Amino acid sequence: MIPSEKINEISQANDIVDVIASYVAVKKRGKSFLALCPFHPDKNPSMTISPEKQVYHCFSCKAGGNVISFVMDYEKISFIEAVEKLAERAGIKIERSRGNAPREDISKLYEINKTAAQYFHNNLANISGGEKEFINSYIAKRGIKKNSLTKFGLGYA
Ligand code: ZN
C-alpha cells in the first residue's frame, strides 16, 4: 500500500507535459499543449494537455486523465507500477510496508533471534544446584527427551 499523500507527492513531482513529451511529440498551443493521441490512430493532434490542471484529454477517442493514468494506459501497466515508475523518475523513495522488508533487515532479525536462542540454550546447560534440579524435573514432567533439547535448541530464561 502506498499512502495517498505519497501518491499526491509523486504526481506533483512529475509534470504531465514532461512525462507525455517523453513518449510522444508535444507542441505548445497557447496555454495548453497538443499531441498526437497514442490511444487511437491519430493524424491531426487531438490530444490536449493542460499544464495548469495537470490533465490530458483526447477530443477524438475521449481518452483522458492525469499523469498516472497516462503512464498506466501507455505502458499497459498497473496503477502501482505506474506510481513506482513515476516515483523513480522523480527520485522519490517509496517506503515499503513491513511485508516487503528488504533482505538485509530480514537477515539481521534472523541473526538477533539466533543469538538470543543460543544465549537461552547456554543458560540451560550452565545452570546448577537447586535451579538445575527444578529444571530437570520440569523437563521430565513435560516428557521432553534429552536429545530434543539440543535438536530444537530449547532454552531457559
Ligand atoms: Zn485519442
Short mmCIF file of N, CA, C and O in Angstrom, two decimals, residues 88-147:
data_model
loop_
_atom_site.label_atom_id
_atom_site.label_comp_id
_atom_site.label_asym_id
_atom_site.label_seq_id
_atom_site.Cartn_x
_atom_site.Cartn_y
_atom_site.Cartn_z
N GLU A 88 10.33 6.77 -9.30
CA GLU A 88 11.72 6.58 -9.70
C GLU A 88 12.19 7.74 -10.58
O GLU A 88 13.28 8.27 -10.41
N ARG A 89 11.31 8.14 -11.51
CA ARG A 89 11.62 9.24 -12.43
C ARG A 89 11.91 10.53 -11.67
O ARG A 89 12.79 11.31 -12.04
N ALA A 90 11.15 10.74 -10.55
CA ALA A 90 11.31 11.98 -9.78
C ALA A 90 12.31 11.82 -8.64
O ALA A 90 12.55 12.75 -7.89
N GLY A 91 12.87 10.63 -8.51
CA GLY A 91 13.83 10.38 -7.43
C GLY A 91 13.19 10.36 -6.05
O GLY A 91 13.81 10.72 -5.06
N ILE A 92 11.92 9.91 -6.00
CA ILE A 92 11.21 9.82 -4.71
C ILE A 92 11.25 8.37 -4.24
O ILE A 92 10.97 7.45 -5.01
N LYS A 93 11.59 8.19 -2.97
CA LYS A 93 11.64 6.84 -2.39
C LYS A 93 10.27 6.46 -1.86
O LYS A 93 9.63 7.25 -1.17
N ILE A 94 9.82 5.26 -2.20
CA ILE A 94 8.55 4.78 -1.65
C ILE A 94 8.89 3.86 -0.48
O ILE A 94 9.63 2.90 -0.64
N GLU A 95 8.35 4.19 0.71
CA GLU A 95 8.57 3.35 1.89
C GLU A 95 7.85 2.03 1.68
O GLU A 95 6.67 2.01 1.36
N ARG A 96 8.56 0.96 1.88
CA ARG A 96 7.96 -0.36 1.73
C ARG A 96 7.21 -0.73 3.01
O ARG A 96 7.64 -0.38 4.09
N SER A 97 6.13 -1.46 2.84
CA SER A 97 5.41 -1.94 4.02
C SER A 97 6.22 -3.07 4.66
O SER A 97 7.14 -3.59 4.06
N ARG A 98 5.85 -3.46 5.89
CA ARG A 98 6.60 -4.48 6.62
C ARG A 98 6.67 -5.80 5.86
O ARG A 98 7.62 -6.55 5.99
N GLY A 99 5.62 -6.06 5.07
CA GLY A 99 5.56 -7.30 4.31
C GLY A 99 6.67 -7.41 3.28
O GLY A 99 7.04 -8.50 2.88
N ASN A 100 7.22 -6.26 2.90
CA ASN A 100 8.27 -6.25 1.88
C ASN A 100 9.61 -5.79 2.45
O ASN A 100 10.34 -5.08 1.79
N ALA A 101 9.90 -6.18 3.69
CA ALA A 101 11.15 -5.74 4.30
C ALA A 101 12.34 -6.14 3.45
O ALA A 101 12.37 -7.25 2.92
N PRO A 102 13.31 -5.22 3.30
CA PRO A 102 14.49 -5.57 2.50
C PRO A 102 15.21 -6.78 3.08
O PRO A 102 15.15 -7.02 4.28
N ARG A 103 15.92 -7.50 2.23
CA ARG A 103 16.61 -8.73 2.63
C ARG A 103 17.55 -8.54 3.81
O ARG A 103 17.59 -9.37 4.71
N GLU A 104 18.31 -7.41 3.80
CA GLU A 104 19.29 -7.19 4.88
C GLU A 104 18.58 -7.16 6.23
O GLU A 104 19.09 -7.68 7.22
N ASP A 105 17.40 -6.51 6.27
CA ASP A 105 16.66 -6.39 7.51
C ASP A 105 16.23 -7.75 8.01
O ASP A 105 16.29 -8.04 9.20
N ILE A 106 15.80 -8.60 7.09
CA ILE A 106 15.34 -9.93 7.48
C ILE A 106 16.50 -10.74 8.05
O ILE A 106 16.38 -11.34 9.11
N SER A 107 17.68 -10.70 7.39
CA SER A 107 18.79 -11.50 7.90
C SER A 107 19.32 -10.94 9.22
O SER A 107 19.79 -11.68 10.06
N LYS A 108 19.20 -9.63 9.41
CA LYS A 108 19.59 -9.01 10.69
C LYS A 108 18.69 -9.53 11.82
O LYS A 108 19.17 -9.93 12.87
N LEU A 109 17.38 -9.54 11.56
CA LEU A 109 16.43 -10.05 12.55
C LEU A 109 16.69 -11.52 12.84
O LEU A 109 16.61 -11.97 13.98
N TYR A 110 17.03 -12.26 11.80
CA TYR A 110 17.31 -13.68 11.94
C TYR A 110 18.52 -13.87 12.86
O TYR A 110 18.50 -14.71 13.76
N GLU A 111 19.57 -13.05 12.66
CA GLU A 111 20.79 -13.11 13.49
C GLU A 111 20.47 -12.82 14.95
O GLU A 111 20.96 -13.49 15.85
N ILE A 112 19.65 -11.79 15.16
CA ILE A 112 19.29 -11.39 16.53
C ILE A 112 18.58 -12.53 17.24
O ILE A 112 18.89 -12.88 18.37
N ASN A 113 17.63 -13.15 16.53
CA ASN A 113 16.88 -14.27 17.11
C ASN A 113 17.79 -15.45 17.40
O ASN A 113 17.64 -16.12 18.43
N LYS A 114 18.74 -15.70 16.52
CA LYS A 114 19.65 -16.83 16.67
C LYS A 114 20.54 -16.61 17.91
O LYS A 114 20.73 -17.53 18.71
N THR A 115 21.06 -15.38 18.05
CA THR A 115 21.92 -15.05 19.19
C THR A 115 21.15 -15.22 20.50
O THR A 115 21.67 -15.80 21.46
N ALA A 116 19.91 -14.74 20.51
CA ALA A 116 19.08 -14.85 21.71
C ALA A 116 18.82 -16.32 22.03
O ALA A 116 18.93 -16.74 23.19
N ALA A 117 18.49 -17.10 21.01
CA ALA A 117 18.20 -18.53 21.21
C ALA A 117 19.42 -19.25 21.77
O ALA A 117 19.30 -20.07 22.69
N GLN A 118 20.61 -18.89 21.25
CA GLN A 118 21.85 -19.51 21.74
C GLN A 118 22.10 -19.16 23.20
O GLN A 118 22.49 -20.01 24.00
N TYR A 119 21.83 -17.90 23.54
CA TYR A 119 22.02 -17.43 24.92
C TYR A 119 21.15 -18.25 25.88
O TYR A 119 21.64 -18.76 26.89
N PHE A 120 19.87 -18.43 25.54
CA PHE A 120 18.97 -19.16 26.44
C PHE A 120 19.29 -20.66 26.45
O PHE A 120 19.13 -21.32 27.47
N HIS A 121 19.77 -21.16 25.32
CA HIS A 121 20.15 -22.57 25.27
C HIS A 121 21.37 -22.82 26.15
O HIS A 121 21.43 -23.82 26.88
N ASN A 122 22.33 -21.89 26.14
CA ASN A 122 23.51 -21.99 27.01
C ASN A 122 23.11 -21.93 28.49
O ASN A 122 23.68 -22.62 29.31
N ASN A 123 22.13 -21.09 28.79
CA ASN A 123 21.62 -21.00 30.17
C ASN A 123 21.21 -22.37 30.68
O ASN A 123 21.51 -22.74 31.81
N LEU A 124 20.53 -23.10 29.81
CA LEU A 124 20.01 -24.41 30.17
C LEU A 124 21.15 -25.36 30.55
O LEU A 124 21.02 -26.14 31.50
N ALA A 125 22.27 -25.26 29.82
CA ALA A 125 23.41 -26.15 30.06
C ALA A 125 24.20 -25.70 31.29
O ALA A 125 24.85 -26.52 31.94
N ASN A 126 24.16 -24.42 31.61
CA ASN A 126 25.05 -23.88 32.64
C ASN A 126 24.42 -23.70 34.02
O ASN A 126 25.10 -23.29 34.95
N ILE A 127 23.13 -23.99 34.15
CA ILE A 127 22.52 -23.83 35.46
C ILE A 127 23.00 -24.94 36.39
O ILE A 127 23.40 -26.01 35.95
N SER A 128 22.95 -24.65 37.70
CA SER A 128 23.42 -25.66 38.66
C SER A 128 22.57 -25.60 39.93
O SER A 128 21.72 -24.72 40.07
N GLY A 129 22.82 -26.52 40.82
CA GLY A 129 22.17 -26.53 42.13
C GLY A 129 20.67 -26.77 42.04
O GLY A 129 20.19 -27.52 41.18
N GLY A 130 19.95 -26.10 42.92
CA GLY A 130 18.51 -26.28 43.02
C GLY A 130 17.77 -25.92 41.74
O GLY A 130 16.78 -26.56 41.37
N GLU A 131 18.29 -24.93 41.07
CA GLU A 131 17.69 -24.49 39.80
C GLU A 131 17.74 -25.62 38.78
O GLU A 131 16.78 -25.87 38.07
N LYS A 132 18.90 -26.29 38.73
CA LYS A 132 19.09 -27.39 37.79
C LYS A 132 18.10 -28.52 38.09
O LYS A 132 17.48 -29.07 37.18
N GLU A 133 17.97 -28.84 39.37
CA GLU A 133 17.03 -29.89 39.79
C GLU A 133 15.61 -29.57 39.36
O GLU A 133 14.90 -30.41 38.81
N PHE A 134 15.25 -28.32 39.60
CA PHE A 134 13.90 -27.87 39.24
C PHE A 134 13.66 -28.00 37.74
O PHE A 134 12.65 -28.54 37.31
N ILE A 135 14.64 -27.52 36.98
CA ILE A 135 14.52 -27.56 35.51
C ILE A 135 14.46 -29.00 35.01
O ILE A 135 13.61 -29.34 34.17
N ASN A 136 15.35 -29.85 35.55
CA ASN A 136 15.37 -31.25 35.10
C ASN A 136 14.04 -31.94 35.38
O ASN A 136 13.56 -32.70 34.55
N SER A 137 13.47 -31.67 36.56
CA SER A 137 12.19 -32.32 36.88
C SER A 137 11.08 -31.75 35.99
O SER A 137 10.18 -32.46 35.57
N TYR A 138 11.19 -30.47 35.65
CA TYR A 138 10.19 -29.85 34.77
C TYR A 138 10.27 -30.48 33.38
O TYR A 138 9.24 -30.85 32.80
N ILE A 139 11.50 -30.64 32.89
CA ILE A 139 11.70 -31.23 31.56
C ILE A 139 11.17 -32.67 31.54
O ILE A 139 10.48 -33.07 30.60
N ALA A 140 11.45 -33.41 32.63
CA ALA A 140 10.97 -34.80 32.73
C ALA A 140 9.44 -34.83 32.74
O ALA A 140 8.82 -35.66 32.07
N LYS A 141 8.86 -33.89 33.49
CA LYS A 141 7.40 -33.83 33.59
C LYS A 141 6.75 -33.54 32.24
O LYS A 141 5.69 -34.07 31.91
N ARG A 142 7.41 -32.70 31.45
CA ARG A 142 6.89 -32.36 30.12
C ARG A 142 7.14 -33.47 29.10
O ARG A 142 6.65 -33.40 27.99
N GLY A 143 7.93 -34.49 29.53
CA GLY A 143 8.22 -35.61 28.63
C GLY A 143 9.13 -35.23 27.47
O GLY A 143 9.01 -35.79 26.38
N ILE A 144 10.03 -34.27 27.73
CA ILE A 144 10.95 -33.85 26.67
C ILE A 144 12.22 -34.68 26.77
O ILE A 144 12.84 -34.78 27.83
N LYS A 145 12.61 -35.31 25.66
CA LYS A 145 13.82 -36.14 25.64
C LYS A 145 15.05 -35.26 25.60
O LYS A 145 15.02 -34.14 25.08
N LYS A 146 16.17 -35.81 26.15
CA LYS A 146 17.43 -35.05 26.21
C LYS A 146 17.89 -34.56 24.83
O LYS A 146 18.28 -33.41 24.68
N ASN A 147 17.79 -35.45 23.81
CA ASN A 147 18.30 -35.03 22.50
C ASN A 147 17.39 -33.97 21.84
O ASN A 147 17.83 -33.22 20.98
#
